[in-house]
mmCIF file of C-alpha atoms in Angstrom:
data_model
loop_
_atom_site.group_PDB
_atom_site.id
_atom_site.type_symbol
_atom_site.label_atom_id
_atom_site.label_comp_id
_atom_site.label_asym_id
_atom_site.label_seq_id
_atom_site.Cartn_x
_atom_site.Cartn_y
_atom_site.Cartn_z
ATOM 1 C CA UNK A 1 1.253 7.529 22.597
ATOM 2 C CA UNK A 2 4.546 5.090 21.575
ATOM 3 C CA UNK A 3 4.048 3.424 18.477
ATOM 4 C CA UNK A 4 5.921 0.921 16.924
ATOM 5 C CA UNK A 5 6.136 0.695 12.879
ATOM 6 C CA UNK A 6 6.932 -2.395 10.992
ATOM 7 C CA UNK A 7 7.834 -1.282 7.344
ATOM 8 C CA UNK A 8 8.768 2.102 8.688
ATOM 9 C CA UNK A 9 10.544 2.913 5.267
ATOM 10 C CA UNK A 10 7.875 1.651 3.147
ATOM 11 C CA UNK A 11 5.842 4.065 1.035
ATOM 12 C CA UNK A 12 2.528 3.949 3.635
ATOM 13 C CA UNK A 13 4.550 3.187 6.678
ATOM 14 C CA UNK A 14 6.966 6.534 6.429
ATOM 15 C CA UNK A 15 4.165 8.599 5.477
ATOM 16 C CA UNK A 16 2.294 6.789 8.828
ATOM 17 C CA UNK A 17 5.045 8.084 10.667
ATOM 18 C CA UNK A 18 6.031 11.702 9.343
ATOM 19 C CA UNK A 19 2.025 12.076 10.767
ATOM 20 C CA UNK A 20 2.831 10.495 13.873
ATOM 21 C CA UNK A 21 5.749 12.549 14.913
ATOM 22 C CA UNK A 22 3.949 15.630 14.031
ATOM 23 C CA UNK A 23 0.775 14.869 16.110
ATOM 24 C CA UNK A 24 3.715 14.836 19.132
ATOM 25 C CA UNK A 25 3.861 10.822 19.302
ATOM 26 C CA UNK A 26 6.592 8.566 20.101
ATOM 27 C CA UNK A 27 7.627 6.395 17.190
ATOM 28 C CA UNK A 28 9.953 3.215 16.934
ATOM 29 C CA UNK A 29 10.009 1.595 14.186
ATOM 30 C CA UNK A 30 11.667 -1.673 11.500
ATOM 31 C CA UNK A 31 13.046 -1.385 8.915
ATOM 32 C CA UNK A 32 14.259 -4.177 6.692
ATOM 33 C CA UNK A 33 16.486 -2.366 3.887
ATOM 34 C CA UNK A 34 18.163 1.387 4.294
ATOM 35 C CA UNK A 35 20.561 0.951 0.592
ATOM 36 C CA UNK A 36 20.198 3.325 -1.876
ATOM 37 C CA UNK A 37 17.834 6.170 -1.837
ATOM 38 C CA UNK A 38 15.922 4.940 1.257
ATOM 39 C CA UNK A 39 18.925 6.457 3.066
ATOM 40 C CA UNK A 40 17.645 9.436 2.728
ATOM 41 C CA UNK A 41 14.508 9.147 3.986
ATOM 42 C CA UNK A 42 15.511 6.862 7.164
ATOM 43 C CA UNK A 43 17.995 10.217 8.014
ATOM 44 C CA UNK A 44 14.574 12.374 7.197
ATOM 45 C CA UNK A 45 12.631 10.386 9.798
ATOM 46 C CA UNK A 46 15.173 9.893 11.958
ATOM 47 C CA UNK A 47 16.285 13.765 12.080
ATOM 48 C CA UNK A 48 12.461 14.514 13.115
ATOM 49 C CA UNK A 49 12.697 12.345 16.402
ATOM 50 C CA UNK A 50 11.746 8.616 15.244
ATOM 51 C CA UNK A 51 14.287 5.234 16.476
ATOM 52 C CA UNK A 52 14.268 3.225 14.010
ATOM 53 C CA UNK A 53 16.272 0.123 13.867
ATOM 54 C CA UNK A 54 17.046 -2.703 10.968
ATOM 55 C CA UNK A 55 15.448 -6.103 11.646
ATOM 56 C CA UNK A 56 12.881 -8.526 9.735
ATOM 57 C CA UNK A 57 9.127 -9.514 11.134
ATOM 58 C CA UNK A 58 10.289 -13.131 10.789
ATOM 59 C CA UNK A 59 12.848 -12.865 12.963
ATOM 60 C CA UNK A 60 11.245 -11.303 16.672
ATOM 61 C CA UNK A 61 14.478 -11.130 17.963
ATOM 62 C CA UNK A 62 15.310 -8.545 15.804
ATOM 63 C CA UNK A 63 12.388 -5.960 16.954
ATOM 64 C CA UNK A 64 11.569 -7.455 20.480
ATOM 65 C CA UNK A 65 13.568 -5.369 22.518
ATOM 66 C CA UNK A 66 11.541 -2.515 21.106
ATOM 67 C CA UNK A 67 8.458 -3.256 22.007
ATOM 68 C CA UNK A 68 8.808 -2.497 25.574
ATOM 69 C CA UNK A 69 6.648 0.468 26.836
ATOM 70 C CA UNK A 70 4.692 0.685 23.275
ATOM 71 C CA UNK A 71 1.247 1.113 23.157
ATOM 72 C CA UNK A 72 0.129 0.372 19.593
ATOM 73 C CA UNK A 73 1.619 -1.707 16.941
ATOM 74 C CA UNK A 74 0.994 -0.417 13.404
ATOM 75 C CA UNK A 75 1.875 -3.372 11.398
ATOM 76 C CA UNK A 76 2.754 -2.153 7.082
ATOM 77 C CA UNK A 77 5.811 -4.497 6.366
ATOM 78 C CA UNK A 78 4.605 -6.563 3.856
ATOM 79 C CA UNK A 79 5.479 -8.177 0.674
ATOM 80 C CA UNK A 80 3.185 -7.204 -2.484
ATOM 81 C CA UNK A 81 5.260 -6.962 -5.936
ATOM 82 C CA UNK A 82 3.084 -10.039 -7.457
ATOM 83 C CA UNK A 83 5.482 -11.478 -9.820
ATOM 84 C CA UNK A 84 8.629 -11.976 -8.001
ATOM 85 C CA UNK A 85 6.830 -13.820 -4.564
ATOM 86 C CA UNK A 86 5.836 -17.860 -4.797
ATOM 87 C CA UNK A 87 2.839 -18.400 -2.731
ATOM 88 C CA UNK A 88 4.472 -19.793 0.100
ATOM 89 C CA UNK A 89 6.956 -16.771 -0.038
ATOM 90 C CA UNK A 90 3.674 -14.832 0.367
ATOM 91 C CA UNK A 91 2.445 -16.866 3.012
ATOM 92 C CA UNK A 92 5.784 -17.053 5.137
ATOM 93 C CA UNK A 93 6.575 -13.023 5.027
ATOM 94 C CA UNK A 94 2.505 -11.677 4.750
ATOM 95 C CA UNK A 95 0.770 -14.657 7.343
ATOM 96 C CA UNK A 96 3.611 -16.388 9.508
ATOM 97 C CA UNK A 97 5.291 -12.973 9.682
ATOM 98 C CA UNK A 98 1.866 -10.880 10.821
ATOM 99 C CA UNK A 99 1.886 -14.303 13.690
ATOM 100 C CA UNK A 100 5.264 -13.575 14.987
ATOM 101 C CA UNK A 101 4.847 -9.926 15.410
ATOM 102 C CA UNK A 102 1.262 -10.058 17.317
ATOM 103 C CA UNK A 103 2.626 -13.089 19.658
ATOM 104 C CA UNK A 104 5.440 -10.628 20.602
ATOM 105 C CA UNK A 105 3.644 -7.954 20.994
ATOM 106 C CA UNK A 106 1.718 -9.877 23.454
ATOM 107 C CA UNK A 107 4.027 -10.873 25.508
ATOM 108 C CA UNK A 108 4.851 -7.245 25.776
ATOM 109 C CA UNK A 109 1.611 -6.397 26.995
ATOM 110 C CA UNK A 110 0.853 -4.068 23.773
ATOM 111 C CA UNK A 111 -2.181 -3.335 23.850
ATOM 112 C CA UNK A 112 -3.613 -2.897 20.510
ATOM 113 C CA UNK A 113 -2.216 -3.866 17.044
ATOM 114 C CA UNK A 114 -3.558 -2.085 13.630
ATOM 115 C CA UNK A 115 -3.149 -4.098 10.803
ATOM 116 C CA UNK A 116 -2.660 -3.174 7.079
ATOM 117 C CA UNK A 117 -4.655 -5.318 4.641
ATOM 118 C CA UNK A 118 -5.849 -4.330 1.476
ATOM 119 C CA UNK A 119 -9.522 -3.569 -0.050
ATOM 120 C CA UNK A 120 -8.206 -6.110 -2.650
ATOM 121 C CA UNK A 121 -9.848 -9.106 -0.609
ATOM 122 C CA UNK A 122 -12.750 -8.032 -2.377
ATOM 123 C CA UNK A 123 -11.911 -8.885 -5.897
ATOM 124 C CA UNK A 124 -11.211 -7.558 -8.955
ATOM 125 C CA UNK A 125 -14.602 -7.047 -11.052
ATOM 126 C CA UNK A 126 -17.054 -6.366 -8.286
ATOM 127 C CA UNK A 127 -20.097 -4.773 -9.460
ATOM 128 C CA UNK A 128 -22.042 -2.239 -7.423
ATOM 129 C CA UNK A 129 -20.463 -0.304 -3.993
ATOM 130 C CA UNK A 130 -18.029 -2.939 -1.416
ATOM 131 C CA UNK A 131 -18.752 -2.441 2.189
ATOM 132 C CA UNK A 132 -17.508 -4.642 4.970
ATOM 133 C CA UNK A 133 -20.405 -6.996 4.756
ATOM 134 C CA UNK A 134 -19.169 -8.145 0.880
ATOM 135 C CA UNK A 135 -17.693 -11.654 0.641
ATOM 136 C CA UNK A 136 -13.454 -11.663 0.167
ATOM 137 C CA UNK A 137 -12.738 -12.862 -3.101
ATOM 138 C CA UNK A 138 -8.964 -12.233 -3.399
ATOM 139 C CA UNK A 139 -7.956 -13.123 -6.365
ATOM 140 C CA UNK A 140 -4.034 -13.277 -6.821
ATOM 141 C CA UNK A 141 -1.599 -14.446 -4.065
ATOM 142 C CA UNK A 142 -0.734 -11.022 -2.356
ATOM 143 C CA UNK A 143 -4.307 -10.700 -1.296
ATOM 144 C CA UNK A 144 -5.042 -14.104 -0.421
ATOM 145 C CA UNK A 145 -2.605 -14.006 2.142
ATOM 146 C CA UNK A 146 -3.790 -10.813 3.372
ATOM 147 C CA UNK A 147 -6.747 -12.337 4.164
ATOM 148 C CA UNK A 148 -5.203 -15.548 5.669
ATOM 149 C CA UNK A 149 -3.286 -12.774 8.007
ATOM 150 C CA UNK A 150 -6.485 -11.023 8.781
ATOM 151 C CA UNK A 151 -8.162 -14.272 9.921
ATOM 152 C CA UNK A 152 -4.576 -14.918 12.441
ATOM 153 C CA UNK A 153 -5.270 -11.032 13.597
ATOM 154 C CA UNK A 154 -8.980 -12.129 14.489
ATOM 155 C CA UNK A 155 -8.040 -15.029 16.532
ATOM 156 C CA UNK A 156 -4.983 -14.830 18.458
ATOM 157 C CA UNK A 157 -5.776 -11.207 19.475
ATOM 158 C CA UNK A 158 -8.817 -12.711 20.929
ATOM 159 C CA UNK A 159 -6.700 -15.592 22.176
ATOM 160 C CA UNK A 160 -4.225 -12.786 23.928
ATOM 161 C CA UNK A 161 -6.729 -10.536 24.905
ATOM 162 C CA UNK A 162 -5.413 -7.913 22.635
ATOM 163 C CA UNK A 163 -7.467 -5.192 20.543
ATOM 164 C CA UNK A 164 -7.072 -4.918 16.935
ATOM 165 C CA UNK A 165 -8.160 -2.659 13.991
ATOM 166 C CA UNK A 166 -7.964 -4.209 10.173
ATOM 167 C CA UNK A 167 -7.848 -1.556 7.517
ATOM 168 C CA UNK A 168 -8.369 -2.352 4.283
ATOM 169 C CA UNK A 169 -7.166 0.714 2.158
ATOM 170 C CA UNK A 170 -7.613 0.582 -1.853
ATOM 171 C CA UNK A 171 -5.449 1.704 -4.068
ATOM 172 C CA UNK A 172 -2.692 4.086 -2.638
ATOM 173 C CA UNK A 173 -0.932 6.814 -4.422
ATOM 174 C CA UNK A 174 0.625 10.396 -3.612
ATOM 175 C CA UNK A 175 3.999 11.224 -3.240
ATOM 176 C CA UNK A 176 6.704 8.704 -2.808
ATOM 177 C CA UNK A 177 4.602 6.199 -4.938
ATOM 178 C CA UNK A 178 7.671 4.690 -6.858
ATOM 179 C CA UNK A 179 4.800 2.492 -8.609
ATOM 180 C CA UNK A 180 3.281 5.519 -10.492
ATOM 181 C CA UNK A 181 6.015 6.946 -11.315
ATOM 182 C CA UNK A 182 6.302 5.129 -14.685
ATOM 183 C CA UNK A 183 2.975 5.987 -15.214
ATOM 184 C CA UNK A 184 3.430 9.782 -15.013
ATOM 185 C CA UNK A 185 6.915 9.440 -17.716
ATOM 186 C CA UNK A 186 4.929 7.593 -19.756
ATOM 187 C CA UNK A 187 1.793 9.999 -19.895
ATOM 188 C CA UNK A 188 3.909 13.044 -19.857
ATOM 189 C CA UNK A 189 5.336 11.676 -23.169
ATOM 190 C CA UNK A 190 1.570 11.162 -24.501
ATOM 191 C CA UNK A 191 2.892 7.503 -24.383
ATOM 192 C CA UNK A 192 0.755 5.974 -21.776
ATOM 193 C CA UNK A 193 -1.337 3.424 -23.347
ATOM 194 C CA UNK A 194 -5.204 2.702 -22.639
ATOM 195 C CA UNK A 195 -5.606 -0.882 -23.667
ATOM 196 C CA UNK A 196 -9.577 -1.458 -23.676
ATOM 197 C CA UNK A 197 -12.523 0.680 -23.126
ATOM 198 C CA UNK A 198 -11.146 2.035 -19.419
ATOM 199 C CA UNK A 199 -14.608 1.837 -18.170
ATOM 200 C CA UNK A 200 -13.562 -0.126 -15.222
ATOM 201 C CA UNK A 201 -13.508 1.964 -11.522
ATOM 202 C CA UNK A 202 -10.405 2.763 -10.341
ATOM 203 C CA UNK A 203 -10.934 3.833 -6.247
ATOM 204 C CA UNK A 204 -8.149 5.804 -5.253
ATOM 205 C CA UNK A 205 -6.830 6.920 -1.855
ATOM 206 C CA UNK A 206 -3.796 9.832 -1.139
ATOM 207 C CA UNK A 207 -1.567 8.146 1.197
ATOM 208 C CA UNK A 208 -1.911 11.109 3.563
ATOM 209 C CA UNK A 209 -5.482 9.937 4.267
ATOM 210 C CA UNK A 210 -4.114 7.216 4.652
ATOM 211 C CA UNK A 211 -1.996 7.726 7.122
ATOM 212 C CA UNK A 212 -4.370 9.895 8.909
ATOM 213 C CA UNK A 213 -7.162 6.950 9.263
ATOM 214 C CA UNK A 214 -3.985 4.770 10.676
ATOM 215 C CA UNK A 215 -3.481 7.480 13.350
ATOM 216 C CA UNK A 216 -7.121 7.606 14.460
ATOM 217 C CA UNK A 217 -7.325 3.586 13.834
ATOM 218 C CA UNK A 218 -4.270 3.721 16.492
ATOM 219 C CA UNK A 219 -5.693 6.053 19.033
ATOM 220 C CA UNK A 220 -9.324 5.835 18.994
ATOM 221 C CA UNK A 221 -11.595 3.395 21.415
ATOM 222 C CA UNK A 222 -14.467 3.027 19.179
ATOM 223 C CA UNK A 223 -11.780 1.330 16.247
ATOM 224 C CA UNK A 224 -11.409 -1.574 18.833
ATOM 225 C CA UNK A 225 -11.582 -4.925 17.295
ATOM 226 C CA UNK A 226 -12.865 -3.584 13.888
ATOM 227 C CA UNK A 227 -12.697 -3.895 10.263
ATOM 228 C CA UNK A 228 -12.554 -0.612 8.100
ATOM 229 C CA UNK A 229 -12.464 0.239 4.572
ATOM 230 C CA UNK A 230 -10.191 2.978 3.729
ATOM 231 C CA UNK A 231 -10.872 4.799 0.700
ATOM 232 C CA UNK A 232 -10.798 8.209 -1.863
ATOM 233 C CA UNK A 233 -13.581 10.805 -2.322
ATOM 234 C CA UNK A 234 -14.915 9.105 -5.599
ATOM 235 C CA UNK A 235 -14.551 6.363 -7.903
ATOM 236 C CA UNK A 236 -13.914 6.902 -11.749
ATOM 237 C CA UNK A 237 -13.515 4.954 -14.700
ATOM 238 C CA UNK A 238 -9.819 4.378 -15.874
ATOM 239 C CA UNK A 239 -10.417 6.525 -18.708
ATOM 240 C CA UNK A 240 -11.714 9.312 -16.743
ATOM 241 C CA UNK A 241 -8.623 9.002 -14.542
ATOM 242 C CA UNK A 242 -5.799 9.205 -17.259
ATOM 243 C CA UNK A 243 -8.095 12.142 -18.579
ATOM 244 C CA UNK A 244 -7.474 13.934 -15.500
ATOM 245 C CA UNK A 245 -4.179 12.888 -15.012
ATOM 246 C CA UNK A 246 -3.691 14.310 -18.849
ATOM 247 C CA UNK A 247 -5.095 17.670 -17.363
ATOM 248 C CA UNK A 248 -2.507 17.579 -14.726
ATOM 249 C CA UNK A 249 0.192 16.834 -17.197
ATOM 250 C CA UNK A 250 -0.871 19.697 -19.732
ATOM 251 C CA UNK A 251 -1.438 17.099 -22.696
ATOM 252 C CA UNK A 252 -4.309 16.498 -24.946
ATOM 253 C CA UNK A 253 -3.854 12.717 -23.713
ATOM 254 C CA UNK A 254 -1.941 10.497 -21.916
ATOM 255 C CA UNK A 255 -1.000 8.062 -25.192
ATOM 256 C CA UNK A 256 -2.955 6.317 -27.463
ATOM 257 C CA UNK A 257 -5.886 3.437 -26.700
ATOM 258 C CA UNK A 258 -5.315 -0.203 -27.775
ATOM 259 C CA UNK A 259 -6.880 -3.515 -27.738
ATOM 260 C CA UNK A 260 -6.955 -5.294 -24.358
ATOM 261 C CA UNK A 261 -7.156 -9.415 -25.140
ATOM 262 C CA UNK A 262 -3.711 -9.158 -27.387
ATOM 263 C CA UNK A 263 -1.714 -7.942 -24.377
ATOM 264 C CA UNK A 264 -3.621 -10.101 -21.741
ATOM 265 C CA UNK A 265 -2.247 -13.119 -23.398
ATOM 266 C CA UNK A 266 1.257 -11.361 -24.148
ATOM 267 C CA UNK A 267 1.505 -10.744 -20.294
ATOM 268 C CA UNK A 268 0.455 -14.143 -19.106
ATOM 269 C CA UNK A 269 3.433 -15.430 -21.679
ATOM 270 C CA UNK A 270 5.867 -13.447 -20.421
ATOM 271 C CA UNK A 271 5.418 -13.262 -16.979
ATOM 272 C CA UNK A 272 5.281 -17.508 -17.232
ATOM 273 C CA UNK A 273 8.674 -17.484 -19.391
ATOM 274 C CA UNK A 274 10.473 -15.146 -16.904
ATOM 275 C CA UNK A 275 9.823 -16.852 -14.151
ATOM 276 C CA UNK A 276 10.913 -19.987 -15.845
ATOM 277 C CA UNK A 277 13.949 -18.344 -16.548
ATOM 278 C CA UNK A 278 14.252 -16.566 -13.280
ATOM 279 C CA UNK A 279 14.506 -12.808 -14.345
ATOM 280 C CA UNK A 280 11.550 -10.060 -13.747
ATOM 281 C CA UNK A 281 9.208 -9.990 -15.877
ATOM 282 C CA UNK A 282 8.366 -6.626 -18.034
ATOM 283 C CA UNK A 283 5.261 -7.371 -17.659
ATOM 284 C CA UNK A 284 2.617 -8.973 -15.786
ATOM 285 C CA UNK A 285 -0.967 -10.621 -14.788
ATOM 286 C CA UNK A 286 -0.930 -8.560 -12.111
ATOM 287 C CA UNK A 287 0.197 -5.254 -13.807
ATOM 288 C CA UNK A 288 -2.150 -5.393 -16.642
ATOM 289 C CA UNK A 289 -4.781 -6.151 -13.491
ATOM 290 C CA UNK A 290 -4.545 -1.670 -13.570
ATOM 291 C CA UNK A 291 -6.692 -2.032 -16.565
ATOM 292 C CA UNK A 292 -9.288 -4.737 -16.433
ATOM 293 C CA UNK A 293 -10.117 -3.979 -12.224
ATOM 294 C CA UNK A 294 -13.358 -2.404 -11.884
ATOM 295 C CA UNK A 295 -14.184 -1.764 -8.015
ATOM 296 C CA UNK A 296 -16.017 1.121 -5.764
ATOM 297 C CA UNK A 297 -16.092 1.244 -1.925
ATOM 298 C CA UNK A 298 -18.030 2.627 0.682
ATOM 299 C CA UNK A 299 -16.519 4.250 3.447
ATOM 300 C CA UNK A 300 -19.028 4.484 6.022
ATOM 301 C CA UNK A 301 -18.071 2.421 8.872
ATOM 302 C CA UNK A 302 -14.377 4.197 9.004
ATOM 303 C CA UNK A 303 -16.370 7.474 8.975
ATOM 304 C CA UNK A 304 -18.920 6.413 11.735
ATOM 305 C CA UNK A 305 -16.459 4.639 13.826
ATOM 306 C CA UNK A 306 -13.344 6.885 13.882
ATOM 307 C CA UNK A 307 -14.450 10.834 12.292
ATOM 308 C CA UNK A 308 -12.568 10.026 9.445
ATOM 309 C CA UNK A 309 -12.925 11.765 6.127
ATOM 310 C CA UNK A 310 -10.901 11.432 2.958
ATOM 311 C CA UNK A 311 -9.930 15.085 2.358
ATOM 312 C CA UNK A 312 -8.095 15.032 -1.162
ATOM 313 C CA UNK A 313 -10.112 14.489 -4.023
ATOM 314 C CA UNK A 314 -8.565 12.790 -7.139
ATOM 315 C CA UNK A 315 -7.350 15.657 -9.420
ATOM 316 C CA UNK A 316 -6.016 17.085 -6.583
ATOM 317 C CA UNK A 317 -3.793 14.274 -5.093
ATOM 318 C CA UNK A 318 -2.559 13.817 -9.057
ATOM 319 C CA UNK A 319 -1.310 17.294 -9.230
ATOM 320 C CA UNK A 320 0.450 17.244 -5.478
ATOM 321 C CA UNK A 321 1.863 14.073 -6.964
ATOM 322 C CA UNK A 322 3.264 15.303 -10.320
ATOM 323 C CA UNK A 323 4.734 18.065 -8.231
ATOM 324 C CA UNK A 324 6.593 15.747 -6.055
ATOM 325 C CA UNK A 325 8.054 13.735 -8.942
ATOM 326 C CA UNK A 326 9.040 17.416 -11.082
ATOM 327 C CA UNK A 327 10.483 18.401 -8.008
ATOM 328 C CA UNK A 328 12.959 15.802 -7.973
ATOM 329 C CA UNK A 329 13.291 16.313 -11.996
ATOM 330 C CA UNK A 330 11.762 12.029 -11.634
ATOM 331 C CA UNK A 331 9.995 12.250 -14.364
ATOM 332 C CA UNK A 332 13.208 13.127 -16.700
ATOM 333 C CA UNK A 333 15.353 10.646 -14.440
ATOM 334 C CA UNK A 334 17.260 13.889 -12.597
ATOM 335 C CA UNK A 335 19.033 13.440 -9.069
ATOM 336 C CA UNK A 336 16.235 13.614 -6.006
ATOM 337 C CA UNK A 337 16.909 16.149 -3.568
ATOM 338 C CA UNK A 338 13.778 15.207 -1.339
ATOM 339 C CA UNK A 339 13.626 11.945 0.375
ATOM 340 C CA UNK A 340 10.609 11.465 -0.004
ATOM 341 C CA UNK A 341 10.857 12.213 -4.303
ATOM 342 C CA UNK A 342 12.051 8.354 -4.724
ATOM 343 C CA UNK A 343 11.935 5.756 -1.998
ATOM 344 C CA UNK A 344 12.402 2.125 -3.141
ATOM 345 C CA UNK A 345 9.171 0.149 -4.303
ATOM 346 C CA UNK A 346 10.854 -3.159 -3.214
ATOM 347 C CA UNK A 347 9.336 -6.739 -3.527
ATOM 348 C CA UNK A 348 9.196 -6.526 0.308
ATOM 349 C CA UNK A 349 8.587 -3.700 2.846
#
């Protein structure tokens, strides 16, 4: 098949396509930013067969000559990094953005588009297991307008007569995760805090299963005009998950537990004074959201509807992605000889 890729350098959208190629499909993709380390992997990607050119969702002029011939859109570009996006920032690059690129695809008679939302609709303290049939309750601005965009998917594909597939992946991690990364110093040091009781569920996903339920969401007829959760093996409690990743690390423990409410309110402080002042905050609502979330998922539909199975179970997918970060000596700050070691984790995709 001929793909095209919006956020083809992003950390889900490269890994989309490294799968592609090697499955023997066509790939074109956009990229918004190639400075820095992302050069790297756009010469990686590009070396093993995929065109990829610069250009901007917002701007179809950019990407429209591209579309031509393709068969599926995979759609990843995004922005996500909470703190540093106004709603309406949000709304223009996550909602208007996901409009342009469907209304162009249309006119060039692609046939399907595969959208990438987030199982983060669902909330952030949901009790019990989250199928499809559970009501959205996003709860920050990244997610609420990844739902607005899902709604736009729903309707003008059926206005255009176009299929579409919505997967909602939770969290996403493996190798070229920039947003770990920190973590993994940290807890190598034994100076990765647990603030609170860690009893909340974190649902993790490797971003090669991932990319493989994108592939199948992209080629398979029974995905038509559906709505998928995407998601690990097994659920743990945050606790259990810096235990493992403590395992993986060789360390009696990742760093020491502390009180939750006193950094709650510290975060909520400082994220309100930076952005007062205009600079990035150190911390965040959003970022101490990795301790307080507490949500499982059931997989079921993706399974029934496409064959697909997570294969990587948690302790597994934390070693493969210590190795990548040693391998580029990232968790002692070294050089990165592997493009995919460090790409950007920009405030946009």
């Amino acid at each position: 098949m001929r793909f095209f890729v919006t956020g083809a350098l992003g950390f889900i959208g490269a890994h989309f396509i490294d799968r592609a190629l090697a499955e023997g499909h066509t790939v074109l993709g956009l990229y918004r930013s190639a400075s820095g380390r992302k050069e790297r992997l756009l010469r990686s990607l590009t070396d093993k067969g995929a065109h990829l050119k610069r250009g901007d969702v917002l701007d179809p002029n950019s990407y429209r000559p591209l579309l031509t011939g393709v068969e599926c859109v995979c759609h990843f570009a995004a922005a996500f990094n909470g703190p540093f996006h106004s709603e309406q920032e949000f709304h223009d690059i996550n909602v208007k953005g996901t409009e342009a690129l469907l209304l162009s695809a249309a006119d060039c008679a692609v046939q399907r588009l595969v959208f990438c939302s987030t199982a983060g609709i669902y909330g952030q303290h949901v009790p019990g297991i989250i199928d499809e049939s559970a009501t959205p309750q996003p709860w920050n601005a990244y997610e609420r307008s990844k739902h607005a965009a899902e709604e736009r998917v729903r309707t003008l594909a059926s206005q255009r007569q176009m299929q579409f597939v919505i997967l909602r992946p939770a969290v996403v991690y493996g190798p070229g995760d920039e947003r770990l990364l920190k973590l993994f110093r940290s807890a190598s040091k034994g100076q990765f805090p647990l603030f609170g009781s860690g009893r909340g569920r974190r649902h993790m996903i490797h971003v090669s299963d991932v990319a493989n339920a994108f592939l199948l969401a992209c080629t398979r007829d029974s995905a038509a005009n559906q709505e998928m959760i995407v998601a690990g093996p097994e659920a743990v409690p945050l606790c259990d998950l810096l235990k493992k990743l403590a395992t993986v690390l060789e360390r009696r423990r990742c760093g020491p537990r502390l009180p939750l409410a006193p950094m709650l309110f510290l975060a909520a402080v400082v994220e309100d004074l930076c952005r007062w002042l205009g600079v990035r905050p150190p911390i965040s609502r959003r970022r101490m959201g990795f301790y307080i979330s507490d949500a499982a998922f059931d997989c079921t539909r993706a399974k029934q509807l496409m064959g697909w199975e997570p294969v990587i179970g948690l302790s597994e997918g934390l070693q493969d992605t210590c190795e990548s970060y040693e391998g580029g000596s990232l968790i002692n700050r070294g050089r990165v000889p592997s493009p995919w070691s460090l790409p950007d984790a920009p405030a946009r995709d």
